Coordinates of C-alpha atoms and ligand atoms in Angstrom, one line a residue:
M1 CA 17.9 -30.7 -60.2
L2 CA 17.6 -30.4 -56.4
L3 CA 16.8 -26.7 -55.4
D4 CA 16.9 -25.0 -52.0
S5 CA 15.0 -28.3 -50.2
T6 CA 15.7 -26.6 -47.0
K7 CA 13.2 -23.7 -47.6
T8 CA 10.1 -25.0 -46.0
I9 CA 7.1 -25.3 -48.6
K10 CA 4.0 -23.8 -47.1
R11 CA 1.7 -22.6 -50.1
V12 CA 1.6 -24.5 -53.5
A13 CA -0.3 -23.4 -56.4
I14 CA -1.8 -25.7 -59.0
S15 CA -2.6 -24.9 -62.7
T16 CA -4.4 -26.5 -65.4
G17 CA -3.8 -25.7 -68.7
G18 CA -4.0 -26.6 -72.6
G19 CA -7.0 -28.5 -73.9
D20 CA -9.0 -30.1 -71.0
A21 CA -8.5 -34.0 -70.6
P22 CA -10.8 -36.6 -68.3
G23 CA -8.5 -36.9 -65.0
L24 CA -7.6 -33.2 -64.6
N25 CA -9.7 -32.9 -61.3
A26 CA -8.6 -36.4 -59.9
V27 CA -4.6 -34.8 -60.2
I28 CA -6.1 -31.6 -58.4
R29 CA -7.9 -33.8 -55.7
A30 CA -4.7 -35.8 -55.0
A31 CA -2.5 -33.0 -55.0
T32 CA -4.5 -30.9 -52.7
L33 CA -5.2 -33.7 -50.4
S34 CA -1.3 -34.6 -50.5
G35 CA -0.6 -31.3 -49.8
I36 CA -2.9 -30.6 -47.0
K37 CA -1.8 -33.8 -45.4
R38 CA 1.6 -32.4 -45.2
G39 CA 0.4 -29.1 -43.7
W40 CA 0.7 -26.9 -46.6
E41 CA -1.7 -24.7 -48.1
M42 CA -3.1 -25.5 -51.5
Y43 CA -4.1 -23.0 -54.2
G44 CA -5.6 -23.1 -57.5
I45 CA -4.7 -20.9 -60.4
R46 CA -7.9 -19.9 -62.7
D47 CA -7.7 -20.7 -66.3
G48 CA -4.2 -21.7 -66.8
F49 CA -2.3 -18.5 -66.0
H50 CA -4.8 -16.2 -66.8
G51 CA -6.0 -16.3 -63.0
L52 CA -2.6 -14.4 -62.3
L53 CA -2.1 -12.3 -65.4
T54 CA -5.8 -10.9 -65.5
P55 CA -6.8 -11.2 -62.0
E56 CA -9.4 -8.5 -62.5
Q57 CA -11.5 -10.6 -64.6
Y58 CA -12.3 -12.8 -61.6
R59 CA -14.9 -12.0 -58.9
E60 CA -13.7 -14.5 -56.7
G61 CA -10.0 -13.6 -57.5
G62 CA -7.4 -15.2 -59.8
I63 CA -6.4 -17.9 -57.4
I64 CA -8.6 -19.8 -55.2
R65 CA -7.9 -21.6 -51.8
L66 CA -8.4 -25.3 -52.3
N67 CA -9.4 -27.1 -49.4
R68 CA -10.9 -30.7 -48.7
E69 CA -14.4 -29.4 -49.4
K70 CA -13.6 -27.8 -52.8
V71 CA -11.8 -31.1 -54.2
R72 CA -14.7 -33.5 -52.6
G73 CA -16.3 -35.8 -55.1
I74 CA -14.3 -34.7 -58.1
T75 CA -12.5 -37.6 -59.4
L76 CA -15.1 -38.8 -61.5
L77 CA -15.6 -35.5 -63.2
G78 CA -14.6 -34.5 -66.6
G79 CA -12.9 -31.0 -67.2
T80 CA -11.2 -29.2 -64.4
I81 CA -12.7 -27.2 -61.6
L82 CA -9.8 -24.5 -62.3
G83 CA -10.7 -23.7 -65.8
T84 CA -8.2 -24.1 -68.4
S85 CA -7.2 -22.5 -71.7
N86 CA -5.0 -23.2 -75.0
R87 CA -4.8 -19.6 -76.1
N88 CA -3.0 -16.5 -75.0
N89 CA 0.1 -18.7 -74.1
P90 CA 2.2 -16.2 -71.7
L91 CA 5.2 -17.0 -73.4
R92 CA 3.6 -15.6 -76.8
Y93 CA 0.8 -13.4 -75.2
P94 CA -1.0 -11.6 -78.2
I95 CA -1.4 -7.8 -77.8
T96 CA -2.6 -5.2 -80.0
L97 CA -0.4 -1.9 -80.3
P98 CA -1.9 1.4 -80.3
D99 CA -1.4 1.6 -84.1
G100 CA -3.7 -1.6 -84.5
S101 CA -0.7 -3.9 -85.2
K102 CA -0.3 -7.1 -83.4
E103 CA 2.7 -8.5 -81.5
E104 CA 3.6 -11.3 -79.2
V105 CA 5.1 -10.4 -75.7
D106 CA 6.7 -12.7 -72.9
R107 CA 4.5 -12.2 -69.9
T108 CA 6.2 -15.0 -67.6
D109 CA 8.0 -12.1 -65.3
E110 CA 4.5 -11.0 -64.3
I111 CA 3.6 -14.8 -63.3
V112 CA 6.9 -14.7 -61.2
R113 CA 6.0 -11.6 -59.4
A114 CA 2.3 -12.7 -59.0
F115 CA 3.9 -15.7 -57.1
A116 CA 6.1 -13.5 -54.8
L117 CA 2.8 -11.3 -54.0
H118 CA 0.7 -14.4 -53.3
R119 CA 3.9 -15.8 -51.5
L120 CA 3.6 -19.2 -53.0
D121 CA 6.2 -21.3 -52.9
A122 CA 6.0 -23.9 -55.6
L123 CA 3.6 -24.6 -58.5
I124 CA 2.2 -27.9 -60.2
T125 CA 1.5 -27.4 -63.6
V126 CA -0.7 -30.0 -65.3
G127 CA -0.6 -29.7 -69.0
G128 CA 0.7 -30.7 -72.2
D129 CA 3.9 -29.4 -74.3
G130 CA 2.7 -25.7 -74.4
S131 CA 2.3 -26.2 -70.2
L132 CA 5.6 -27.9 -70.1
E133 CA 7.5 -25.3 -72.2
I134 CA 6.1 -22.5 -69.9
G135 CA 6.7 -24.4 -66.7
N136 CA 10.5 -24.9 -68.1
I137 CA 11.0 -21.3 -68.4
L138 CA 9.3 -20.3 -65.0
A139 CA 11.7 -22.8 -63.6
K140 CA 14.5 -21.0 -65.1
K141 CA 13.2 -17.8 -63.5
G142 CA 13.3 -19.2 -59.9
L143 CA 10.1 -20.7 -59.5
R144 CA 10.2 -24.4 -57.8
V145 CA 8.1 -26.3 -60.5
I146 CA 6.7 -29.6 -60.5
A147 CA 4.9 -30.8 -63.9
V148 CA 2.2 -33.5 -64.6
P149 CA 1.9 -34.5 -68.2
K150 CA -1.8 -34.4 -69.7
T151 CA -3.3 -35.0 -73.0
I152 CA -5.8 -37.1 -74.6
D153 CA -3.3 -37.3 -77.6
N154 CA -0.8 -39.6 -75.6
D155 CA 2.0 -37.4 -77.5
L156 CA 4.0 -36.5 -74.7
D157 CA 7.9 -37.8 -74.4
K158 CA 9.3 -39.5 -71.6
T159 CA 6.4 -40.8 -70.3
D160 CA 4.4 -44.3 -71.4
F161 CA 1.0 -42.6 -70.9
T162 CA -0.6 -39.3 -70.2
F163 CA -4.0 -39.7 -68.5
G164 CA -7.0 -38.7 -70.9
F165 CA -5.9 -40.9 -73.5
D166 CA -7.7 -44.2 -72.0
S167 CA -10.9 -42.5 -71.7
A168 CA -10.6 -40.8 -75.2
V169 CA -9.9 -44.0 -76.7
A170 CA -12.6 -45.8 -74.8
F171 CA -15.2 -43.4 -76.1
A172 CA -13.9 -43.7 -79.6
V173 CA -14.4 -47.3 -79.6
E174 CA -17.8 -47.1 -78.4
G175 CA -18.5 -44.8 -81.2
I176 CA -16.8 -47.0 -83.7
D177 CA -18.8 -50.1 -82.2
R178 CA -22.1 -48.4 -83.1
L179 CA -21.2 -46.9 -86.4
H180 CA -20.3 -50.5 -87.3
S181 CA -23.9 -52.0 -87.2
T182 CA -25.4 -48.8 -89.3
A183 CA -22.5 -49.3 -91.8
A184 CA -23.2 -52.8 -92.4
S185 CA -26.9 -52.4 -92.2
H186 CA -26.3 -50.2 -95.1
G187 CA -23.7 -51.3 -97.0
R188 CA -21.7 -47.7 -96.6
V189 CA -18.3 -46.6 -95.9
I190 CA -18.1 -44.6 -92.7
V191 CA -14.9 -42.3 -92.1
V192 CA -14.6 -41.7 -88.4
E193 CA -12.3 -38.7 -87.6
V194 CA -10.5 -38.8 -84.2
M195 CA -8.3 -36.1 -82.5
G196 CA -4.6 -36.7 -81.8
R197 CA -3.1 -33.6 -83.2
Y198 CA 0.3 -34.6 -85.1
A199 CA 0.3 -38.3 -83.5
G200 CA -1.9 -41.2 -84.4
W201 CA -2.2 -43.1 -81.3
I202 CA -5.9 -42.3 -80.5
A203 CA -6.9 -43.6 -84.2
L204 CA -4.6 -46.5 -84.1
E205 CA -5.6 -47.9 -80.8
A206 CA -9.4 -47.1 -81.3
G207 CA -9.4 -48.6 -84.7
I208 CA -7.3 -51.6 -83.7
A209 CA -9.9 -52.0 -80.9
G210 CA -12.7 -51.1 -82.9
S211 CA -12.2 -53.4 -85.6
A212 CA -11.6 -50.7 -88.2
D213 CA -10.6 -51.9 -91.7
I214 CA -8.5 -49.0 -92.2
I215 CA -6.7 -46.6 -90.2
L216 CA -5.1 -43.3 -91.3
I217 CA -2.3 -41.9 -89.1
P218 CA -0.1 -39.0 -89.4
E219 CA 2.9 -41.4 -89.0
I220 CA 2.1 -43.0 -92.3
P221 CA 1.2 -40.9 -95.3
Y222 CA -1.5 -42.5 -97.2
D223 CA -2.2 -43.3 -100.8
L224 CA -5.9 -42.6 -101.8
R225 CA -6.0 -45.3 -104.3
K226 CA -5.0 -47.6 -101.9
V227 CA -7.7 -46.8 -99.8
S228 CA -10.3 -47.2 -102.6
E229 CA -8.4 -50.4 -103.6
K230 CA -9.2 -51.9 -100.0
I231 CA -12.7 -50.6 -100.1
L232 CA -13.3 -52.5 -103.5
E233 CA -11.6 -55.5 -102.2
R234 CA -13.9 -56.0 -99.5
E235 CA -16.6 -55.1 -101.8
A236 CA -15.6 -58.4 -103.9
A237 CA -15.3 -60.4 -100.9
G238 CA -18.9 -60.1 -100.2
R239 CA -17.8 -57.0 -97.2
F240 CA -20.0 -54.3 -98.3
F241 CA -19.2 -51.8 -95.8
T242 CA -15.9 -50.5 -94.6
I243 CA -14.9 -48.5 -91.5
V244 CA -12.1 -46.2 -91.8
V245 CA -10.6 -44.1 -88.9
V246 CA -8.7 -41.1 -89.8
A247 CA -6.4 -39.1 -87.3
E248 CA -6.9 -35.3 -87.9
G249 CA -3.2 -35.0 -88.5
A250 CA -3.0 -37.4 -91.1
A251 CA -2.2 -36.5 -94.6
P252 CA -1.7 -38.2 -98.1
V253 CA 1.7 -38.7 -99.6
G254 CA 3.0 -35.3 -100.6
G255 CA 0.1 -33.8 -99.3
S256 CA -0.6 -31.0 -96.6
L257 CA -2.1 -31.0 -93.0
S258 CA -5.9 -30.6 -92.9
V259 CA -6.0 -27.0 -90.8
I260 CA -9.4 -25.2 -89.9
Q261 CA -8.0 -22.1 -88.5
K262 CA -4.6 -20.3 -87.5
E263 CA -4.7 -17.6 -84.8
A264 CA -2.0 -15.8 -83.1
G265 CA -1.2 -17.1 -79.6
R266 CA -2.2 -20.5 -80.0
E267 CA -1.6 -23.8 -81.9
K268 CA -3.1 -24.6 -85.1
R269 CA -6.5 -26.1 -85.1
L270 CA -6.6 -29.3 -87.2
G271 CA -9.6 -31.0 -88.7
G272 CA -11.6 -31.6 -92.0
I273 CA -9.4 -34.6 -93.3
G274 CA -12.4 -36.9 -92.5
E275 CA -14.8 -34.8 -95.0
K276 CA -12.0 -34.5 -97.6
V277 CA -11.3 -38.5 -97.3
A278 CA -15.0 -39.1 -97.5
H279 CA -15.4 -37.1 -100.6
E280 CA -12.4 -38.9 -102.3
I281 CA -13.9 -42.1 -101.4
E282 CA -17.3 -41.4 -102.8
T283 CA -15.6 -39.9 -106.3
L284 CA -13.2 -43.1 -106.5
T285 CA -15.4 -46.0 -105.7
G286 CA -18.7 -44.6 -106.1
K287 CA -20.1 -46.0 -102.7
E288 CA -22.2 -43.8 -100.5
T289 CA -19.8 -42.7 -97.7
R290 CA -20.4 -40.8 -94.4
V291 CA -18.4 -39.1 -92.0
V292 CA -18.4 -38.7 -88.4
V293 CA -16.2 -36.1 -86.5
L294 CA -15.8 -37.4 -83.0
G295 CA -13.9 -34.2 -82.0
H296 CA -14.2 -32.7 -78.5
L297 CA -16.3 -35.6 -77.4
L298 CA -13.3 -37.6 -76.8
R299 CA -12.3 -34.8 -74.5
G300 CA -15.6 -34.6 -72.4
G301 CA -17.2 -36.9 -69.8
T302 CA -15.9 -38.7 -66.8
P303 CA -12.6 -40.7 -66.9
S304 CA -12.2 -44.3 -67.0
A305 CA -10.7 -46.1 -64.1
F306 CA -7.5 -46.4 -65.7
D307 CA -7.2 -42.4 -66.1
R308 CA -8.4 -41.8 -62.5
I309 CA -5.7 -44.1 -60.9
I310 CA -3.1 -42.6 -63.0
A311 CA -4.1 -39.0 -62.7
L312 CA -4.5 -39.6 -58.8
R313 CA -0.9 -41.2 -58.6
F314 CA 0.4 -38.2 -60.8
G315 CA -1.1 -35.7 -58.4
A316 CA 0.3 -37.3 -55.3
A317 CA 3.5 -38.0 -56.9
A318 CA 4.0 -34.5 -57.6
V319 CA 3.3 -33.4 -54.1
R320 CA 6.1 -36.2 -52.8
A321 CA 8.7 -34.8 -55.6
L322 CA 7.9 -31.2 -54.0
E323 CA 8.5 -32.6 -50.7
N324 CA 11.7 -34.3 -51.7
G325 CA 13.1 -31.0 -52.7
E326 CA 12.8 -31.9 -56.5
Q327 CA 12.5 -28.9 -59.0
S328 CA 11.9 -28.6 -62.6
V329 CA 10.8 -32.1 -63.3
M330 CA 8.1 -33.8 -64.8
I331 CA 6.2 -36.6 -63.4
A332 CA 6.1 -39.8 -66.0
L333 CA 4.8 -43.2 -65.7
E334 CA 7.3 -45.6 -66.7
G335 CA 5.9 -49.5 -66.9
Q336 CA 4.2 -49.5 -63.3
R337 CA 6.1 -46.9 -61.4
M338 CA 6.1 -43.1 -61.5
K339 CA 9.5 -41.4 -61.6
S340 CA 10.8 -38.1 -62.4
V341 CA 12.4 -36.6 -65.3
P342 CA 13.8 -33.0 -66.1
I343 CA 11.1 -31.2 -67.7
A344 CA 13.7 -30.0 -70.2
E345 CA 14.3 -33.5 -71.5
A346 CA 10.3 -33.9 -71.9
I347 CA 9.5 -30.9 -74.0
G348 CA 10.4 -30.3 -77.7
K349 CA 10.1 -33.9 -78.8
M350 CA 7.0 -35.3 -79.5
K351 CA 6.1 -39.3 -78.9
S352 CA 4.8 -40.5 -82.3
V353 CA 3.7 -44.0 -83.0
P354 CA 6.8 -45.9 -83.4
L355 CA 6.4 -47.5 -87.1
D356 CA 8.4 -50.7 -85.8
S357 CA 6.4 -51.2 -82.7
D358 CA 4.2 -54.4 -82.2
I359 CA 1.0 -52.3 -82.1
I360 CA 1.5 -51.2 -85.8
Q361 CA 2.3 -55.1 -86.5
T362 CA -0.7 -56.2 -84.7
A363 CA -2.8 -54.0 -87.1
R364 CA -0.9 -55.3 -89.9
D365 CA -1.5 -58.8 -88.8
L366 CA -5.2 -58.3 -88.4
S367 CA -5.3 -57.2 -92.1
I368 CA -6.3 -53.7 -91.3
S369 CA -4.6 -51.2 -93.9
F370 CA -2.3 -48.3 -93.5
C371 CA -3.1 -47.5 -97.0
E372 CA 0.8 -46.5 -97.7
P373 CA 2.1 -46.6 -101.3
D374 CA 3.8 -49.8 -102.4
Ligands
F6P1 O1 -4.2 -31.7 -77.4 C1 -5.4 -32.0 -77.1 C2 -6.5 -31.7 -78.6 O2 -7.8 -32.0 -78.1 C3 -6.1 -32.3 -80.0 O3 -6.4 -33.7 -79.9 C4 -6.8 -31.4 -80.5 O4 -6.3 -31.0 -82.0 C5 -6.8 -30.0 -80.1 O5 -6.8 -30.2 -78.6 C6 -8.1 -29.4 -80.1 O6 -8.0 -28.0 -79.6 P1 -9.4 -26.9 -79.5 O7 -9.8 -27.3 -77.9 O8 -8.7 -25.7 -79.3 O9 -10.5 -27.4 -80.4

């Protein structure tokens, strides 16, 4: 794991990739200030790795110098001052051939060459599974790489939490709270669709904290009859409204994922399950049902205090890892401490909600239904 730690670090580049998440700017600030403190020059790559692959598209150049001025006052800002991208992955970069056909090519060698051109000694890559995979390949090609895990989905393995998740859950809970009063006043069913990709963390935590009656997550395929039974049971008990929180990656038993779009060079776009579930509920129960898709609202806005703290800790820990001569590791939060794990161990495995976890049991004890078949 240790590379040539005798090679002095002078110039470090930071890249933010994948979907944005509240806390990215806090990581950039902490890494920049920690690096400057050690006498290093800090740089930011624009839009994931695009700044290195297509520098001609940027008026100020594809990489920018990060100084104290540039990172002042950004801890509380959502998004990323560097820009990000979850399309045109450099490992599978889509190109159009002269005959019009499409192909995906690996452009990571160009990134390695750009590092040499700009005399960059190390990379701090902040991102989700896609960025980790790219970081792993770049490390194999000789770059000194430290990864910082990011995603509102909280589905990265080997870290207890990713920053962005807490802010997303807090916003979802606020939304569910607001929907409660209108659902109760009208005696309606409201289906709230939240992001999370193939993991149910956001739906589960927001659903429990927001006192949902039904939570549908990818880890527990649901039975629609159970959904309507629960709604009608509540009705019989004088509870004329129901709040259903559904994760975008949830699917019925034997059914398939709800996919909006599949495009070359990027992940499938999930979505639409809320609308389907709402329609089916109305058909089965006859109850007036509305759907609210929280979508990208969960990714925007200012990071929570928890996310700011862990993001700042992740950024500072990444610089300490470089200083200690570490290579090809991801900074991970384990309990109260930051530690390093090999990137190779963190990729390829998603962190799903464990079905035997106390959080699932807590939901069951609160009579929240996952609507699985008997
Ligand atoms: O991974 C973060 C995430 O917000 C997922 O929850 C969601 O499925 C996806 O990104 C949406 O991506 P896009 O920005 O392409 O719509």
